[in-house]
Amino acid sequence: MPTNIRKEALKLREKGYTIDEIADILNLQRDTVVWLLMKEAEEKMKPIDVYVNWFNIYSSPRRLKMLTEMLVDLVKENVKENIDIVCGIGDKSLPLALEVSSKLDAKMALLSIRSKEGKTLEAIIDPGYAQLEKKQNIILVEDIVRTGAYLQAAFETLRKYEANILAIVVPISKLGRKTFAGVPVLSLIDLIPL
């Protein structure tokens, strides 16, 4: 893991970000962030994790479109229902969610994830995008699934709308399973510790 990741995690903590927010920003597991923030971490306590750097994809519209084509192919292969809304989870999913919604000719919504009293996470519907209505068919798009904490927050918000969540679409999943709360996780890459 690059040494500058620890410095970046410490800077974010100094700015007041929570552990979950730092994990999202740096695309790391929560345990890894805790380890990074410890003052005297021992190497033997180091959690197993993989750092994912999206720069080479997100900095190129052409590469982002190619990644989107693969994700849309997964959706078309696995989801047979009509899709009303493509819903991005977290601000970092925005480029992917926009591209996926365009290719699927569906409206796009965004759920911003925030800390609730520093303890739990909540998903808030961003008013700048499509608004949710009752009983819509939705696919969720996230850039990377780590522990499922963001998904859980999204599910809690979407339950209020009686949403039919058809699939979770993600380039990389660290969940280690192909479903989350009974919903298929469609990932291009599964990172599973051995």
mmCIF file with all atom_site columns, C-alpha atoms in Angstrom:
data_model
loop_
_atom_site.group_PDB
_atom_site.id
_atom_site.type_symbol
_atom_site.label_atom_id
_atom_site.label_alt_id
_atom_site.label_comp_id
_atom_site.label_asym_id
_atom_site.label_entity_id
_atom_site.label_seq_id
_atom_site.pdbx_PDB_ins_code
_atom_site.Cartn_x
_atom_site.Cartn_y
_atom_site.Cartn_z
_atom_site.occupancy
_atom_site.B_iso_or_equiv
_atom_site.pdbx_formal_charge
_atom_site.auth_seq_id
_atom_site.auth_comp_id
_atom_site.auth_asym_id
_atom_site.auth_atom_id
_atom_site.pdbx_PDB_model_num
ATOM 1   C CA . MET A 1 1   ? 0.000   0.000   0.000   1.00 0.00 ? 1   MET A CA 1
ATOM 2   C CA . PRO A 1 2   ? 1.481   3.360   -0.932  1.00 0.00 ? 2   PRO A CA 1
ATOM 3   C CA . THR A 1 3   ? 2.802   5.303   2.071   1.00 0.00 ? 3   THR A CA 1
ATOM 4   C CA . ASN A 1 4   ? 0.964   8.419   0.924   1.00 0.00 ? 4   ASN A CA 1
ATOM 5   C CA . ILE A 1 5   ? -2.351  6.637   1.616   1.00 0.00 ? 5   ILE A CA 1
ATOM 6   C CA . ARG A 1 6   ? -1.684  6.832   5.364   1.00 0.00 ? 6   ARG A CA 1
ATOM 7   C CA . LYS A 1 7   ? -0.879  10.543  5.038   1.00 0.00 ? 7   LYS A CA 1
ATOM 8   C CA . GLU A 1 8   ? -4.038  11.102  3.010   1.00 0.00 ? 8   GLU A CA 1
ATOM 9   C CA . ALA A 1 9   ? -6.143  9.255   5.610   1.00 0.00 ? 9   ALA A CA 1
ATOM 10  C CA . LEU A 1 10  ? -4.649  11.375  8.397   1.00 0.00 ? 10  LEU A CA 1
ATOM 11  C CA . LYS A 1 11  ? -5.334  14.602  6.452   1.00 0.00 ? 11  LYS A CA 1
ATOM 12  C CA . LEU A 1 12  ? -8.952  13.585  5.921   1.00 0.00 ? 12  LEU A CA 1
ATOM 13  C CA . ARG A 1 13  ? -9.383  12.765  9.602   1.00 0.00 ? 13  ARG A CA 1
ATOM 14  C CA . GLU A 1 14  ? -7.966  16.193  10.498  1.00 0.00 ? 14  GLU A CA 1
ATOM 15  C CA . LYS A 1 15  ? -10.592 17.753  8.204   1.00 0.00 ? 15  LYS A CA 1
ATOM 16  C CA . GLY A 1 16  ? -13.309 16.016  10.222  1.00 0.00 ? 16  GLY A CA 1
ATOM 17  C CA . TYR A 1 17  ? -14.231 13.122  7.936   1.00 0.00 ? 17  TYR A CA 1
ATOM 18  C CA . THR A 1 18  ? -15.518 9.965   9.606   1.00 0.00 ? 18  THR A CA 1
ATOM 19  C CA . ILE A 1 19  ? -13.874 6.580   9.156   1.00 0.00 ? 19  ILE A CA 1
ATOM 20  C CA . ASP A 1 20  ? -16.647 5.503   6.760   1.00 0.00 ? 20  ASP A CA 1
ATOM 21  C CA . GLU A 1 21  ? -16.275 8.681   4.700   1.00 0.00 ? 21  GLU A CA 1
ATOM 22  C CA . ILE A 1 22  ? -12.487 8.224   4.546   1.00 0.00 ? 22  ILE A CA 1
ATOM 23  C CA . ALA A 1 23  ? -13.009 4.608   3.441   1.00 0.00 ? 23  ALA A CA 1
ATOM 24  C CA . ASP A 1 24  ? -15.258 5.827   0.630   1.00 0.00 ? 24  ASP A CA 1
ATOM 25  C CA . ILE A 1 25  ? -12.923 8.585   -0.501  1.00 0.00 ? 25  ILE A CA 1
ATOM 26  C CA . LEU A 1 26  ? -9.873  6.309   -0.547  1.00 0.00 ? 26  LEU A CA 1
ATOM 27  C CA . ASN A 1 27  ? -11.741 3.200   -1.800  1.00 0.00 ? 27  ASN A CA 1
ATOM 28  C CA . LEU A 1 28  ? -10.603 1.146   1.194   1.00 0.00 ? 28  LEU A CA 1
ATOM 29  C CA . GLN A 1 29  ? -12.242 -1.185  3.678   1.00 0.00 ? 29  GLN A CA 1
ATOM 30  C CA . ARG A 1 30  ? -13.251 0.372   6.998   1.00 0.00 ? 30  ARG A CA 1
ATOM 31  C CA . ASP A 1 31  ? -10.764 -1.894  8.846   1.00 0.00 ? 31  ASP A CA 1
ATOM 32  C CA . THR A 1 32  ? -7.936  -0.644  6.678   1.00 0.00 ? 32  THR A CA 1
ATOM 33  C CA . VAL A 1 33  ? -8.768  2.979   7.477   1.00 0.00 ? 33  VAL A CA 1
ATOM 34  C CA . VAL A 1 34  ? -8.836  2.193   11.207  1.00 0.00 ? 34  VAL A CA 1
ATOM 35  C CA . TRP A 1 35  ? -5.448  0.556   10.843  1.00 0.00 ? 35  TRP A CA 1
ATOM 36  C CA . LEU A 1 36  ? -4.074  3.523   8.870   1.00 0.00 ? 36  LEU A CA 1
ATOM 37  C CA . LEU A 1 37  ? -5.229  5.952   11.542  1.00 0.00 ? 37  LEU A CA 1
ATOM 38  C CA . MET A 1 38  ? -3.718  4.047   14.456  1.00 0.00 ? 38  MET A CA 1
ATOM 39  C CA . LYS A 1 39  ? -0.682  5.853   15.860  1.00 0.00 ? 39  LYS A CA 1
ATOM 40  C CA . GLU A 1 40  ? 1.435   2.746   16.442  1.00 0.00 ? 40  GLU A CA 1
ATOM 41  C CA . ALA A 1 41  ? 0.066   0.083   14.127  1.00 0.00 ? 41  ALA A CA 1
ATOM 42  C CA . GLU A 1 42  ? 1.943   -3.171  14.096  1.00 0.00 ? 42  GLU A CA 1
ATOM 43  C CA . GLU A 1 43  ? 2.565   -4.793  10.746  1.00 0.00 ? 43  GLU A CA 1
ATOM 44  C CA . LYS A 1 44  ? 1.071   -8.079  11.989  1.00 0.00 ? 44  LYS A CA 1
ATOM 45  C CA . MET A 1 45  ? -2.246  -6.267  12.585  1.00 0.00 ? 45  MET A CA 1
ATOM 46  C CA . LYS A 1 46  ? -2.360  -5.044  9.012   1.00 0.00 ? 46  LYS A CA 1
ATOM 47  C CA . PRO A 1 47  ? -5.732  -5.956  7.464   1.00 0.00 ? 47  PRO A CA 1
ATOM 48  C CA . ILE A 1 48  ? -5.928  -7.618  4.091   1.00 0.00 ? 48  ILE A CA 1
ATOM 49  C CA . ASP A 1 49  ? -7.083  -5.061  1.569   1.00 0.00 ? 49  ASP A CA 1
ATOM 50  C CA . VAL A 1 50  ? -6.521  -3.818  -1.940  1.00 0.00 ? 50  VAL A CA 1
ATOM 51  C CA . TYR A 1 51  ? -6.281  -0.166  -2.899  1.00 0.00 ? 51  TYR A CA 1
ATOM 52  C CA . VAL A 1 52  ? -8.227  0.682   -6.065  1.00 0.00 ? 52  VAL A CA 1
ATOM 53  C CA . ASN A 1 53  ? -7.063  3.696   -8.041  1.00 0.00 ? 53  ASN A CA 1
ATOM 54  C CA . TRP A 1 54  ? -9.707  4.789   -10.584 1.00 0.00 ? 54  TRP A CA 1
ATOM 55  C CA . PHE A 1 55  ? -7.682  7.677   -12.047 1.00 0.00 ? 55  PHE A CA 1
ATOM 56  C CA . ASN A 1 56  ? -6.837  6.011   -15.377 1.00 0.00 ? 56  ASN A CA 1
ATOM 57  C CA . ILE A 1 57  ? -10.502 5.197   -15.971 1.00 0.00 ? 57  ILE A CA 1
ATOM 58  C CA . TYR A 1 58  ? -12.250 8.271   -14.574 1.00 0.00 ? 58  TYR A CA 1
ATOM 59  C CA . SER A 1 59  ? -9.796  10.652  -16.254 1.00 0.00 ? 59  SER A CA 1
ATOM 60  C CA . SER A 1 60  ? -10.630 9.293   -19.708 1.00 0.00 ? 60  SER A CA 1
ATOM 61  C CA . PRO A 1 61  ? -14.165 9.537   -21.123 1.00 0.00 ? 61  PRO A CA 1
ATOM 62  C CA . ARG A 1 62  ? -13.265 6.864   -23.681 1.00 0.00 ? 62  ARG A CA 1
ATOM 63  C CA . ARG A 1 63  ? -12.117 4.350   -21.031 1.00 0.00 ? 63  ARG A CA 1
ATOM 64  C CA . LEU A 1 64  ? -15.105 5.200   -18.826 1.00 0.00 ? 64  LEU A CA 1
ATOM 65  C CA . LYS A 1 65  ? -17.432 4.417   -21.746 1.00 0.00 ? 65  LYS A CA 1
ATOM 66  C CA . MET A 1 66  ? -15.677 1.074   -22.307 1.00 0.00 ? 66  MET A CA 1
ATOM 67  C CA . LEU A 1 67  ? -16.125 0.165   -18.641 1.00 0.00 ? 67  LEU A CA 1
ATOM 68  C CA . THR A 1 68  ? -19.758 1.219   -18.896 1.00 0.00 ? 68  THR A CA 1
ATOM 69  C CA . GLU A 1 69  ? -20.261 -1.056  -21.915 1.00 0.00 ? 69  GLU A CA 1
ATOM 70  C CA . MET A 1 70  ? -19.127 -4.023  -19.824 1.00 0.00 ? 70  MET A CA 1
ATOM 71  C CA . LEU A 1 71  ? -21.432 -3.102  -16.935 1.00 0.00 ? 71  LEU A CA 1
ATOM 72  C CA . VAL A 1 72  ? -24.402 -2.581  -19.260 1.00 0.00 ? 72  VAL A CA 1
ATOM 73  C CA . ASP A 1 73  ? -23.670 -5.958  -20.855 1.00 0.00 ? 73  ASP A CA 1
ATOM 74  C CA . LEU A 1 74  ? -23.911 -7.545  -17.376 1.00 0.00 ? 74  LEU A CA 1
ATOM 75  C CA . VAL A 1 75  ? -27.216 -5.785  -16.769 1.00 0.00 ? 75  VAL A CA 1
ATOM 76  C CA . LYS A 1 76  ? -28.713 -6.845  -20.098 1.00 0.00 ? 76  LYS A CA 1
ATOM 77  C CA . GLU A 1 77  ? -27.620 -10.435 -19.493 1.00 0.00 ? 77  GLU A CA 1
ATOM 78  C CA . ASN A 1 78  ? -29.095 -10.625 -15.988 1.00 0.00 ? 78  ASN A CA 1
ATOM 79  C CA . VAL A 1 79  ? -31.981 -8.164  -15.687 1.00 0.00 ? 79  VAL A CA 1
ATOM 80  C CA . LYS A 1 80  ? -35.086 -8.913  -17.729 1.00 0.00 ? 80  LYS A CA 1
ATOM 81  C CA . GLU A 1 81  ? -37.458 -6.310  -16.221 1.00 0.00 ? 81  GLU A CA 1
ATOM 82  C CA . ASN A 1 82  ? -37.784 -2.750  -17.498 1.00 0.00 ? 82  ASN A CA 1
ATOM 83  C CA . ILE A 1 83  ? -35.531 -0.373  -15.572 1.00 0.00 ? 83  ILE A CA 1
ATOM 84  C CA . ASP A 1 84  ? -37.114 2.898   -14.457 1.00 0.00 ? 84  ASP A CA 1
ATOM 85  C CA . ILE A 1 85  ? -34.178 4.387   -12.556 1.00 0.00 ? 85  ILE A CA 1
ATOM 86  C CA . VAL A 1 86  ? -30.422 3.879   -12.442 1.00 0.00 ? 86  VAL A CA 1
ATOM 87  C CA . CYS A 1 87  ? -29.435 5.007   -8.976  1.00 0.00 ? 87  CYS A CA 1
ATOM 88  C CA . GLY A 1 88  ? -25.825 5.866   -8.152  1.00 0.00 ? 88  GLY A CA 1
ATOM 89  C CA . ILE A 1 89  ? -24.693 5.292   -4.571  1.00 0.00 ? 89  ILE A CA 1
ATOM 90  C CA . GLY A 1 90  ? -22.286 7.931   -3.349  1.00 0.00 ? 90  GLY A CA 1
ATOM 91  C CA . ASP A 1 91  ? -20.725 10.791  -5.240  1.00 0.00 ? 91  ASP A CA 1
ATOM 92  C CA . LYS A 1 92  ? -17.892 8.648   -6.631  1.00 0.00 ? 92  LYS A CA 1
ATOM 93  C CA . SER A 1 93  ? -20.411 6.503   -8.519  1.00 0.00 ? 93  SER A CA 1
ATOM 94  C CA . LEU A 1 94  ? -21.738 9.507   -10.437 1.00 0.00 ? 94  LEU A CA 1
ATOM 95  C CA . PRO A 1 95  ? -19.674 9.121   -13.658 1.00 0.00 ? 95  PRO A CA 1
ATOM 96  C CA . LEU A 1 96  ? -20.562 5.433   -13.942 1.00 0.00 ? 96  LEU A CA 1
ATOM 97  C CA . ALA A 1 97  ? -24.223 5.900   -13.053 1.00 0.00 ? 97  ALA A CA 1
ATOM 98  C CA . LEU A 1 98  ? -24.616 8.660   -15.650 1.00 0.00 ? 98  LEU A CA 1
ATOM 99  C CA . GLU A 1 99  ? -23.082 6.526   -18.383 1.00 0.00 ? 99  GLU A CA 1
ATOM 100 C CA . VAL A 1 100 ? -25.066 3.406   -17.420 1.00 0.00 ? 100 VAL A CA 1
ATOM 101 C CA . SER A 1 101 ? -28.348 5.321   -17.304 1.00 0.00 ? 101 SER A CA 1
ATOM 102 C CA . SER A 1 102 ? -27.617 6.820   -20.724 1.00 0.00 ? 102 SER A CA 1
ATOM 103 C CA . LYS A 1 103 ? -26.896 3.416   -22.277 1.00 0.00 ? 103 LYS A CA 1
ATOM 104 C CA . LEU A 1 104 ? -30.013 1.879   -20.685 1.00 0.00 ? 104 LEU A CA 1
ATOM 105 C CA . ASP A 1 105 ? -32.153 4.911   -21.571 1.00 0.00 ? 105 ASP A CA 1
ATOM 106 C CA . ALA A 1 106 ? -33.313 5.222   -17.956 1.00 0.00 ? 106 ALA A CA 1
ATOM 107 C CA . LYS A 1 107 ? -33.578 8.171   -15.599 1.00 0.00 ? 107 LYS A CA 1
ATOM 108 C CA . MET A 1 108 ? -30.727 8.664   -13.164 1.00 0.00 ? 108 MET A CA 1
ATOM 109 C CA . ALA A 1 109 ? -30.958 9.298   -9.439  1.00 0.00 ? 109 ALA A CA 1
ATOM 110 C CA . LEU A 1 110 ? -28.156 9.777   -6.941  1.00 0.00 ? 110 LEU A CA 1
ATOM 111 C CA . LEU A 1 111 ? -28.077 8.744   -3.301  1.00 0.00 ? 111 LEU A CA 1
ATOM 112 C CA . SER A 1 112 ? -25.552 10.767  -1.323  1.00 0.00 ? 112 SER A CA 1
ATOM 113 C CA . ILE A 1 113 ? -24.216 8.881   1.678   1.00 0.00 ? 113 ILE A CA 1
ATOM 114 C CA . ARG A 1 114 ? -23.682 10.829  4.879   1.00 0.00 ? 114 ARG A CA 1
ATOM 115 C CA . SER A 1 115 ? -22.810 10.003  8.464   1.00 0.00 ? 115 SER A CA 1
ATOM 116 C CA . LYS A 1 116 ? -25.737 10.175  10.813  1.00 0.00 ? 116 LYS A CA 1
ATOM 117 C CA . GLU A 1 117 ? -24.542 11.456  14.167  1.00 0.00 ? 117 GLU A CA 1
ATOM 118 C CA . GLY A 1 118 ? -21.109 9.973   13.390  1.00 0.00 ? 118 GLY A CA 1
ATOM 119 C CA . LYS A 1 119 ? -22.393 6.452   14.039  1.00 0.00 ? 119 LYS A CA 1
ATOM 120 C CA . THR A 1 120 ? -24.454 5.173   11.142  1.00 0.00 ? 120 THR A CA 1
ATOM 121 C CA . LEU A 1 121 ? -24.825 6.028   7.508   1.00 0.00 ? 121 LEU A CA 1
ATOM 122 C CA . GLU A 1 122 ? -27.876 7.396   5.755   1.00 0.00 ? 122 GLU A CA 1
ATOM 123 C CA . ALA A 1 123 ? -28.660 7.723   2.065   1.00 0.00 ? 123 ALA A CA 1
ATOM 124 C CA . ILE A 1 124 ? -30.150 11.026  0.955   1.00 0.00 ? 124 ILE A CA 1
ATOM 125 C CA . ILE A 1 125 ? -31.764 11.481  -2.452  1.00 0.00 ? 125 ILE A CA 1
ATOM 126 C CA . ASP A 1 126 ? -29.884 14.230  -4.278  1.00 0.00 ? 126 ASP A CA 1
ATOM 127 C CA . PRO A 1 127 ? -32.471 16.788  -5.489  1.00 0.00 ? 127 PRO A CA 1
ATOM 128 C CA . GLY A 1 128 ? -30.405 17.589  -8.591  1.00 0.00 ? 128 GLY A CA 1
ATOM 129 C CA . TYR A 1 129 ? -31.298 14.287  -10.262 1.00 0.00 ? 129 TYR A CA 1
ATOM 130 C CA . ALA A 1 130 ? -34.441 12.230  -10.937 1.00 0.00 ? 130 ALA A CA 1
ATOM 131 C CA . GLN A 1 131 ? -36.628 11.878  -7.885  1.00 0.00 ? 131 GLN A CA 1
ATOM 132 C CA . LEU A 1 132 ? -37.883 8.506   -6.763  1.00 0.00 ? 132 LEU A CA 1
ATOM 133 C CA . GLU A 1 133 ? -41.506 7.488   -6.903  1.00 0.00 ? 133 GLU A CA 1
ATOM 134 C CA . LYS A 1 134 ? -43.249 4.514   -5.315  1.00 0.00 ? 134 LYS A CA 1
ATOM 135 C CA . LYS A 1 135 ? -42.668 0.992   -6.665  1.00 0.00 ? 135 LYS A CA 1
ATOM 136 C CA . GLN A 1 136 ? -40.129 1.782   -9.384  1.00 0.00 ? 136 GLN A CA 1
ATOM 137 C CA . ASN A 1 137 ? -37.725 -0.788  -10.855 1.00 0.00 ? 137 ASN A CA 1
ATOM 138 C CA . ILE A 1 138 ? -34.235 0.333   -9.857  1.00 0.00 ? 138 ILE A CA 1
ATOM 139 C CA . ILE A 1 139 ? -30.689 -0.830  -10.410 1.00 0.00 ? 139 ILE A CA 1
ATOM 140 C CA . LEU A 1 140 ? -28.010 0.476   -8.080  1.00 0.00 ? 140 LEU A CA 1
ATOM 141 C CA . VAL A 1 141 ? -24.579 1.494   -9.378  1.00 0.00 ? 141 VAL A CA 1
ATOM 142 C CA . GLU A 1 142 ? -21.564 1.843   -7.142  1.00 0.00 ? 142 GLU A CA 1
ATOM 143 C CA . ASP A 1 143 ? -17.892 2.225   -8.061  1.00 0.00 ? 143 ASP A CA 1
ATOM 144 C CA . ILE A 1 144 ? -16.729 -0.391  -5.543  1.00 0.00 ? 144 ILE A CA 1
ATOM 145 C CA . VAL A 1 145 ? -18.556 -2.400  -2.903  1.00 0.00 ? 145 VAL A CA 1
ATOM 146 C CA . ARG A 1 146 ? -16.513 -2.903  0.239   1.00 0.00 ? 146 ARG A CA 1
ATOM 147 C CA . THR A 1 147 ? -18.456 -3.947  3.343   1.00 0.00 ? 147 THR A CA 1
ATOM 148 C CA . GLY A 1 148 ? -21.975 -3.254  2.123   1.00 0.00 ? 148 GLY A CA 1
ATOM 149 C CA . ALA A 1 149 ? -22.505 -0.349  4.559   1.00 0.00 ? 149 ALA A CA 1
ATOM 150 C CA . TYR A 1 150 ? -23.396 2.038   1.720   1.00 0.00 ? 150 TYR A CA 1
ATOM 151 C CA . LEU A 1 151 ? -25.712 -0.551  0.210   1.00 0.00 ? 151 LEU A CA 1
ATOM 152 C CA . GLN A 1 152 ? -27.454 -1.007  3.558   1.00 0.00 ? 152 GLN A CA 1
ATOM 153 C CA . ALA A 1 153 ? -28.031 2.743   3.851   1.00 0.00 ? 153 ALA A CA 1
ATOM 154 C CA . ALA A 1 154 ? -29.350 2.837   0.269   1.00 0.00 ? 154 ALA A CA 1
ATOM 155 C CA . PHE A 1 155 ? -31.696 -0.092  0.907   1.00 0.00 ? 155 PHE A CA 1
ATOM 156 C CA . GLU A 1 156 ? -33.140 1.620   4.003   1.00 0.00 ? 156 GLU A CA 1
ATOM 157 C CA . THR A 1 157 ? -33.968 4.742   1.979   1.00 0.00 ? 157 THR A CA 1
ATOM 158 C CA . LEU A 1 158 ? -35.333 2.785   -0.984  1.00 0.00 ? 158 LEU A CA 1
ATOM 159 C CA . ARG A 1 159 ? -37.649 0.729   1.269   1.00 0.00 ? 159 ARG A CA 1
ATOM 160 C CA . LYS A 1 160 ? -39.570 3.933   1.970   1.00 0.00 ? 160 LYS A CA 1
ATOM 161 C CA . TYR A 1 161 ? -40.381 4.050   -1.746  1.00 0.00 ? 161 TYR A CA 1
ATOM 162 C CA . GLU A 1 162 ? -41.208 0.333   -1.952  1.00 0.00 ? 162 GLU A CA 1
ATOM 163 C CA . ALA A 1 163 ? -38.561 0.155   -4.668  1.00 0.00 ? 163 ALA A CA 1
ATOM 164 C CA . ASN A 1 164 ? -38.026 -3.038  -6.616  1.00 0.00 ? 164 ASN A CA 1
ATOM 165 C CA . ILE A 1 165 ? -34.220 -3.277  -6.576  1.00 0.00 ? 165 ILE A CA 1
ATOM 166 C CA . LEU A 1 166 ? -33.345 -5.475  -9.548  1.00 0.00 ? 166 LEU A CA 1
ATOM 167 C CA . ALA A 1 167 ? -29.546 -5.563  -9.220  1.00 0.00 ? 167 ALA A CA 1
ATOM 168 C CA . ILE A 1 168 ? -26.450 -3.942  -7.783  1.00 0.00 ? 168 ILE A CA 1
ATOM 169 C CA . VAL A 1 169 ? -24.012 -3.159  -10.601 1.00 0.00 ? 169 VAL A CA 1
ATOM 170 C CA . VAL A 1 170 ? -20.382 -2.578  -9.714  1.00 0.00 ? 170 VAL A CA 1
ATOM 171 C CA . PRO A 1 171 ? -16.997 -2.908  -11.442 1.00 0.00 ? 171 PRO A CA 1
ATOM 172 C CA . ILE A 1 172 ? -15.313 -4.305  -8.303  1.00 0.00 ? 172 ILE A CA 1
ATOM 173 C CA . SER A 1 173 ? -16.830 -6.082  -5.313  1.00 0.00 ? 173 SER A CA 1
ATOM 174 C CA . LYS A 1 174 ? -15.035 -6.917  -2.079  1.00 0.00 ? 174 LYS A CA 1
ATOM 175 C CA . LEU A 1 175 ? -18.186 -8.434  -0.538  1.00 0.00 ? 175 LEU A CA 1
ATOM 176 C CA . GLY A 1 176 ? -17.237 -12.025 -1.204  1.00 0.00 ? 176 GLY A CA 1
ATOM 177 C CA . ARG A 1 177 ? -20.777 -13.000 -2.212  1.00 0.00 ? 177 ARG A CA 1
ATOM 178 C CA . LYS A 1 178 ? -23.008 -12.650 -5.259  1.00 0.00 ? 178 LYS A CA 1
ATOM 179 C CA . THR A 1 179 ? -26.104 -11.309 -3.475  1.00 0.00 ? 179 THR A CA 1
ATOM 180 C CA . PHE A 1 180 ? -26.791 -8.593  -0.939  1.00 0.00 ? 180 PHE A CA 1
ATOM 181 C CA . ALA A 1 181 ? -30.118 -8.713  0.930   1.00 0.00 ? 181 ALA A CA 1
ATOM 182 C CA . GLY A 1 182 ? -31.421 -11.070 -1.741  1.00 0.00 ? 182 GLY A CA 1
ATOM 183 C CA . VAL A 1 183 ? -30.454 -8.752  -4.618  1.00 0.00 ? 183 VAL A CA 1
ATOM 184 C CA . PRO A 1 184 ? -27.918 -9.947  -7.227  1.00 0.00 ? 184 PRO A CA 1
ATOM 185 C CA . VAL A 1 185 ? -24.523 -8.223  -7.161  1.00 0.00 ? 185 VAL A CA 1
ATOM 186 C CA . LEU A 1 186 ? -23.353 -7.945  -10.771 1.00 0.00 ? 186 LEU A CA 1
ATOM 187 C CA . SER A 1 187 ? -19.619 -7.305  -10.601 1.00 0.00 ? 187 SER A CA 1
ATOM 188 C CA . LEU A 1 188 ? -16.904 -7.471  -13.212 1.00 0.00 ? 188 LEU A CA 1
ATOM 189 C CA . ILE A 1 189 ? -14.240 -8.319  -10.624 1.00 0.00 ? 189 ILE A CA 1
ATOM 190 C CA . ASP A 1 190 ? -14.602 -9.960  -7.210  1.00 0.00 ? 190 ASP A CA 1
ATOM 191 C CA . LEU A 1 191 ? -11.733 -9.350  -4.788  1.00 0.00 ? 191 LEU A CA 1
ATOM 192 C CA . ILE A 1 192 ? -11.792 -12.157 -2.250  1.00 0.00 ? 192 ILE A CA 1
ATOM 193 C CA . PRO A 1 193 ? -9.132  -12.582 0.446   1.00 0.00 ? 193 PRO A CA 1
ATOM 194 C CA . LEU A 1 194 ? -7.698  -16.090 0.643   1.00 0.00 ? 194 LEU A CA 1
#
